[in-house]
Amino acid sequence: MDPRTRYQSPPSRRRRRRGRGGRSPLSALSPRVWLPTVIAVALVGAAWSWVASGNPYILPELGEVGRTLVSDPTLFVENAWSTLQIALLGVAWGAGTAFVLALLMSEIPVLRRAVMPLAVVLNVTPVVALAPALVVAFGFGMTPKVVVTAIVTFFPVLINVTTGLRSVSGPVLHVFRTLHASRMEVLLKLRLPTSLPYALAALRVVLPLSIVGAVVAEFVAAGSSSGLGTMIRNAAANAQLPHVYAAVACLATMGVLMLALTTLLERRLLFWHESQQRNPS
């Protein structure tokens, strides 16, 4: 054996070190990954400080927003948890219902032709207009807010999962039919794996969107006593701009964390997909 090749790593071991997605674990530490974000954040912070210095009634100083967060962190954590509960329950109901309905529509074309127009009508209906009726129907608790959030997150999941279930490769489907696979086998072994990238792409959209839906529900649903949306509404009514933007910062942090968790889940589940094989640019 050539001594120069004796201690070379096998290709499989090198691939494992690079991770399932084909990316090196150290790639995230490269300046080309984090430096553009740092520069963008610094520019936004500088522009914010410049505007706030001459217009204190439009934007508060960033230091003042930070002091507001630090002065009473328990208040923001409790209200953030209330908003997060609404968002997660809304996603569970909205995305879960959309996923099950998409499965049924992929197997029953008549159901797809009957339900899809109704889903489009629900999507284009302003959810703010439905909130008062939902309060009348479900009372002043959490239920109308969860329903509003579920409506916001329903349509993107329905469209993406339906598209994924119908985007199977024709030749592969022909092979399954040649092997006399049942409809359940085609669904479980072909259609669902094919739709997984579409479903996770929808999840990347609706998880941060659920935060927006929860805040909108807290804005418009009567009887809200907690939540960051309620805090923003009350602080704005009292011209407390630092509290408004501190709550907005909490919402932005929640959205970023949810997006990061979804991206991590996508990399774990789609390590085999071509979208995860490319190096980040």
Coordinates of C-alpha atoms in Angstrom, one line a residue:
M1 CA 0.0 0.0 0.0
D2 CA 1.2 3.5 -0.8
P3 CA 2.2 5.2 2.5
R4 CA 0.9 8.5 1.1
T5 CA -2.6 7.2 0.9
R6 CA -2.6 5.0 4.1
Y7 CA -3.9 7.7 6.4
Q8 CA -6.4 9.4 4.1
S9 CA -10.0 9.6 5.4
P10 CA -12.5 7.4 3.5
P11 CA -15.0 9.4 1.5
S12 CA -17.9 8.2 3.7
R13 CA -16.1 9.5 6.8
R14 CA -15.4 12.9 5.1
R15 CA -19.1 13.1 4.2
R16 CA -20.1 12.4 7.8
R17 CA -17.8 15.2 9.0
R18 CA -19.4 17.6 6.6
G19 CA -22.8 16.8 7.9
R20 CA -25.9 15.2 6.4
G21 CA -26.7 18.3 4.4
G22 CA -23.3 18.2 2.7
R23 CA -22.2 21.3 4.5
S24 CA -19.2 21.7 6.8
P25 CA -20.1 22.3 10.5
L26 CA -17.6 25.2 10.4
S27 CA -19.2 26.9 7.4
A28 CA -21.4 29.0 9.6
L29 CA -18.3 30.5 11.2
S30 CA -17.1 31.8 7.9
P31 CA -17.2 35.7 7.6
R32 CA -19.0 35.4 4.3
V33 CA -22.0 33.9 6.3
W34 CA -22.2 36.3 9.3
L35 CA -20.5 39.5 8.1
P36 CA -23.3 40.7 5.8
T37 CA -25.8 40.3 8.6
V38 CA -23.7 42.2 11.0
I39 CA -23.1 45.0 8.6
A40 CA -26.9 45.2 7.8
V41 CA -27.8 45.3 11.5
A42 CA -25.2 48.0 12.2
L43 CA -26.5 50.2 9.3
V44 CA -30.1 49.8 10.5
G45 CA -29.0 50.7 14.1
A46 CA -27.1 53.7 12.9
A47 CA -30.0 54.9 10.8
W48 CA -32.4 54.3 13.7
S49 CA -30.2 56.4 16.1
W50 CA -29.9 59.2 13.5
V51 CA -33.7 59.4 13.1
A52 CA -34.4 59.1 16.8
S53 CA -31.9 61.8 17.8
G54 CA -33.9 64.4 15.9
N55 CA -37.4 62.9 16.1
P56 CA -38.0 61.5 19.6
Y57 CA -41.8 61.4 19.0
I58 CA -41.3 59.0 16.0
L59 CA -38.6 56.7 17.3
P60 CA -37.2 56.3 20.8
E61 CA -33.5 55.9 21.4
L62 CA -32.3 52.3 21.2
G63 CA -30.8 52.6 24.6
E64 CA -34.1 53.7 26.0
V65 CA -35.8 50.6 24.4
G66 CA -33.1 48.4 26.0
R67 CA -33.6 50.0 29.4
T68 CA -37.3 49.4 29.1
L69 CA -36.7 45.7 28.5
V70 CA -34.3 45.4 31.3
S71 CA -36.3 47.3 33.8
D72 CA -39.2 44.8 33.9
P73 CA -38.3 41.6 31.9
T74 CA -40.9 39.5 33.7
L75 CA -43.7 41.7 32.2
F76 CA -42.4 41.1 28.7
V77 CA -41.8 37.4 29.2
E78 CA -45.3 36.8 30.6
N79 CA -46.9 38.7 27.7
A80 CA -44.7 37.0 25.1
W81 CA -45.7 33.6 26.5
S82 CA -49.3 34.5 26.2
T83 CA -48.8 35.5 22.5
L84 CA -46.7 32.4 21.8
Q85 CA -49.4 30.1 23.2
I86 CA -52.0 31.6 20.8
A87 CA -49.5 31.4 17.9
L88 CA -48.6 27.7 18.5
L89 CA -52.2 26.6 19.1
G90 CA -53.3 28.5 15.9
V91 CA -50.5 26.8 13.9
A92 CA -51.5 23.4 15.3
W93 CA -55.1 23.8 14.3
G94 CA -54.7 25.7 11.1
A95 CA -51.7 23.8 9.6
G96 CA -52.9 20.5 11.0
T97 CA -56.4 20.9 9.4
A98 CA -54.9 22.1 6.1
F99 CA -52.5 19.1 6.0
V100 CA -55.3 16.5 6.6
L101 CA -57.5 18.3 4.1
A102 CA -54.7 18.3 1.5
L103 CA -54.3 14.5 1.9
L104 CA -58.0 14.0 1.4
M105 CA -58.1 16.3 -1.6
S106 CA -55.1 14.4 -3.2
E107 CA -57.1 11.2 -3.1
I108 CA -60.6 12.6 -3.8
P109 CA -60.5 15.0 -6.8
V110 CA -64.2 15.9 -6.3
L111 CA -63.4 17.1 -2.8
R112 CA -60.6 19.3 -4.2
R113 CA -62.9 20.9 -6.7
A114 CA -65.4 21.5 -4.0
V115 CA -63.1 22.8 -1.2
M116 CA -60.5 24.8 -3.0
P117 CA -62.9 27.7 -4.0
L118 CA -64.1 27.9 -0.4
A119 CA -60.5 28.0 0.8
V120 CA -59.7 30.8 -1.6
V121 CA -62.7 32.8 -0.4
L122 CA -61.6 32.3 3.2
N123 CA -58.1 33.4 2.3
V124 CA -59.1 36.7 0.6
T125 CA -61.6 37.6 3.4
P126 CA -60.1 40.2 5.8
V127 CA -59.6 38.3 9.0
V128 CA -60.0 41.5 11.0
A129 CA -63.6 41.6 9.8
L130 CA -64.2 38.2 11.2
A131 CA -62.8 38.8 14.7
P132 CA -65.9 40.5 16.2
A133 CA -68.1 37.7 15.0
L134 CA -65.7 35.2 16.5
V135 CA -65.8 36.9 19.8
V136 CA -69.6 36.8 19.8
A137 CA -69.5 33.1 18.9
F138 CA -66.7 31.9 21.2
G139 CA -66.6 34.5 24.0
F140 CA -63.8 36.6 25.4
G141 CA -61.2 33.9 26.1
M142 CA -58.3 32.5 24.0
T143 CA -60.5 30.6 21.5
P144 CA -61.3 33.5 19.1
K145 CA -57.7 34.5 19.0
V146 CA -56.6 30.9 18.2
V147 CA -59.2 30.8 15.5
V148 CA -58.0 34.0 13.9
T149 CA -54.4 32.7 13.9
A150 CA -55.5 29.3 12.5
I151 CA -57.3 31.1 9.6
V152 CA -54.1 33.1 8.9
T153 CA -51.9 30.0 8.7
F154 CA -54.4 27.6 7.0
F155 CA -54.1 28.6 3.3
P156 CA -50.3 28.5 2.8
V157 CA -50.1 25.0 4.2
L158 CA -53.1 23.8 2.1
I159 CA -51.7 25.2 -1.1
N160 CA -48.1 23.9 -0.6
V161 CA -49.0 20.5 0.6
T162 CA -51.5 20.0 -2.2
T163 CA -48.9 21.1 -4.7
G164 CA -46.3 18.7 -3.2
L165 CA -48.7 15.7 -3.2
R166 CA -49.5 16.3 -6.9
S167 CA -45.9 16.9 -8.0
V168 CA -44.8 13.3 -8.0
S169 CA -42.6 12.2 -10.9
G170 CA -44.6 10.5 -13.7
P171 CA -42.0 7.7 -14.4
V172 CA -41.8 6.9 -10.7
L173 CA -45.5 6.8 -10.4
H174 CA -45.7 4.5 -13.4
V175 CA -43.2 2.1 -11.7
F176 CA -45.4 2.0 -8.6
R177 CA -48.4 1.2 -10.7
T178 CA -46.5 -1.4 -12.6
L179 CA -45.6 -3.1 -9.3
H180 CA -49.4 -3.0 -8.4
A181 CA -48.8 -0.7 -5.4
S182 CA -52.0 0.2 -3.5
R183 CA -53.2 3.8 -3.2
M184 CA -52.1 3.8 0.5
E185 CA -48.6 2.6 -0.5
V186 CA -48.3 5.3 -3.2
L187 CA -49.4 7.8 -0.6
L188 CA -47.1 6.8 2.1
K189 CA -44.0 5.9 0.1
L190 CA -44.2 8.3 -2.8
R191 CA -46.6 11.2 -2.4
L192 CA -45.8 12.1 1.3
P193 CA -42.0 12.0 0.8
T194 CA -42.3 14.2 -2.3
S195 CA -44.5 16.7 -0.5
L196 CA -42.2 17.0 2.5
P197 CA -40.1 19.8 1.1
Y198 CA -43.2 21.7 0.2
A199 CA -44.7 21.2 3.7
L200 CA -41.6 22.4 5.4
A201 CA -41.4 25.4 3.1
A202 CA -44.9 26.2 4.2
L203 CA -44.0 25.8 7.8
R204 CA -41.2 28.3 7.4
V205 CA -43.8 30.8 6.3
V206 CA -46.6 30.1 8.7
L207 CA -44.7 29.8 11.9
P208 CA -43.5 33.4 11.9
L209 CA -46.8 34.4 10.3
S210 CA -48.6 32.9 13.3
I211 CA -47.0 35.5 15.5
V212 CA -48.5 38.2 13.2
G213 CA -51.9 36.4 13.4
A214 CA -51.7 36.3 17.2
V215 CA -50.9 40.0 17.5
V216 CA -53.7 40.9 15.1
A217 CA -56.1 38.8 17.1
E218 CA -55.0 40.5 20.3
F219 CA -55.5 43.9 18.6
V220 CA -59.0 43.3 17.3
A221 CA -60.5 40.7 19.7
A222 CA -62.3 42.2 22.6
G223 CA -61.4 41.2 26.1
S224 CA -57.7 40.9 25.6
S225 CA -55.9 41.4 28.9
S226 CA -52.5 39.9 28.2
G227 CA -50.2 39.4 25.2
L228 CA -47.7 41.6 23.4
G229 CA -50.3 42.8 21.0
T230 CA -52.4 44.1 23.9
M231 CA -49.3 45.7 25.4
I232 CA -48.5 47.5 22.1
R233 CA -52.1 48.7 21.8
N234 CA -52.2 50.1 25.4
A235 CA -48.7 51.6 25.2
A236 CA -49.5 53.3 21.9
A237 CA -52.6 54.7 23.4
N238 CA -50.5 56.2 26.2
A239 CA -47.7 57.4 23.9
Q240 CA -45.2 55.1 25.5
L241 CA -43.0 54.5 22.5
P242 CA -40.2 52.7 24.3
H243 CA -42.7 50.0 25.5
V244 CA -44.1 49.7 22.0
Y245 CA -40.8 49.1 20.4
A246 CA -39.6 46.8 23.3
A247 CA -42.7 44.7 22.6
V248 CA -42.0 44.8 18.9
A249 CA -38.4 43.6 19.6
C250 CA -39.8 40.7 21.6
L251 CA -42.0 39.7 18.7
A252 CA -39.2 40.0 16.2
T253 CA -37.0 37.8 18.4
M254 CA -39.8 35.2 18.7
G255 CA -40.2 35.2 14.9
V256 CA -36.5 34.8 14.2
L257 CA -36.2 31.9 16.7
M258 CA -39.2 30.1 15.2
L259 CA -37.7 30.5 11.7
A260 CA -34.3 29.2 13.0
L261 CA -35.9 26.2 14.5
T262 CA -37.8 25.4 11.3
T263 CA -34.7 25.8 9.3
L264 CA -32.9 23.3 11.6
L265 CA -35.8 20.9 11.3
E266 CA -35.7 21.2 7.5
R267 CA -32.0 20.4 7.4
R268 CA -32.5 17.4 9.6
L269 CA -35.4 15.9 7.7
L270 CA -34.3 16.9 4.1
F271 CA -30.6 16.0 4.3
W272 CA -31.4 13.8 1.2
H273 CA -33.0 16.6 -0.8
E274 CA -31.0 18.6 -3.4
S275 CA -31.9 21.9 -1.8
Q276 CA -29.7 20.9 1.2
Q277 CA -26.7 19.6 -0.8
R278 CA -25.6 23.1 -2.0
N279 CA -23.1 25.1 0.0
P280 CA -24.4 28.4 1.3
S281 CA -23.5 31.3 -0.8

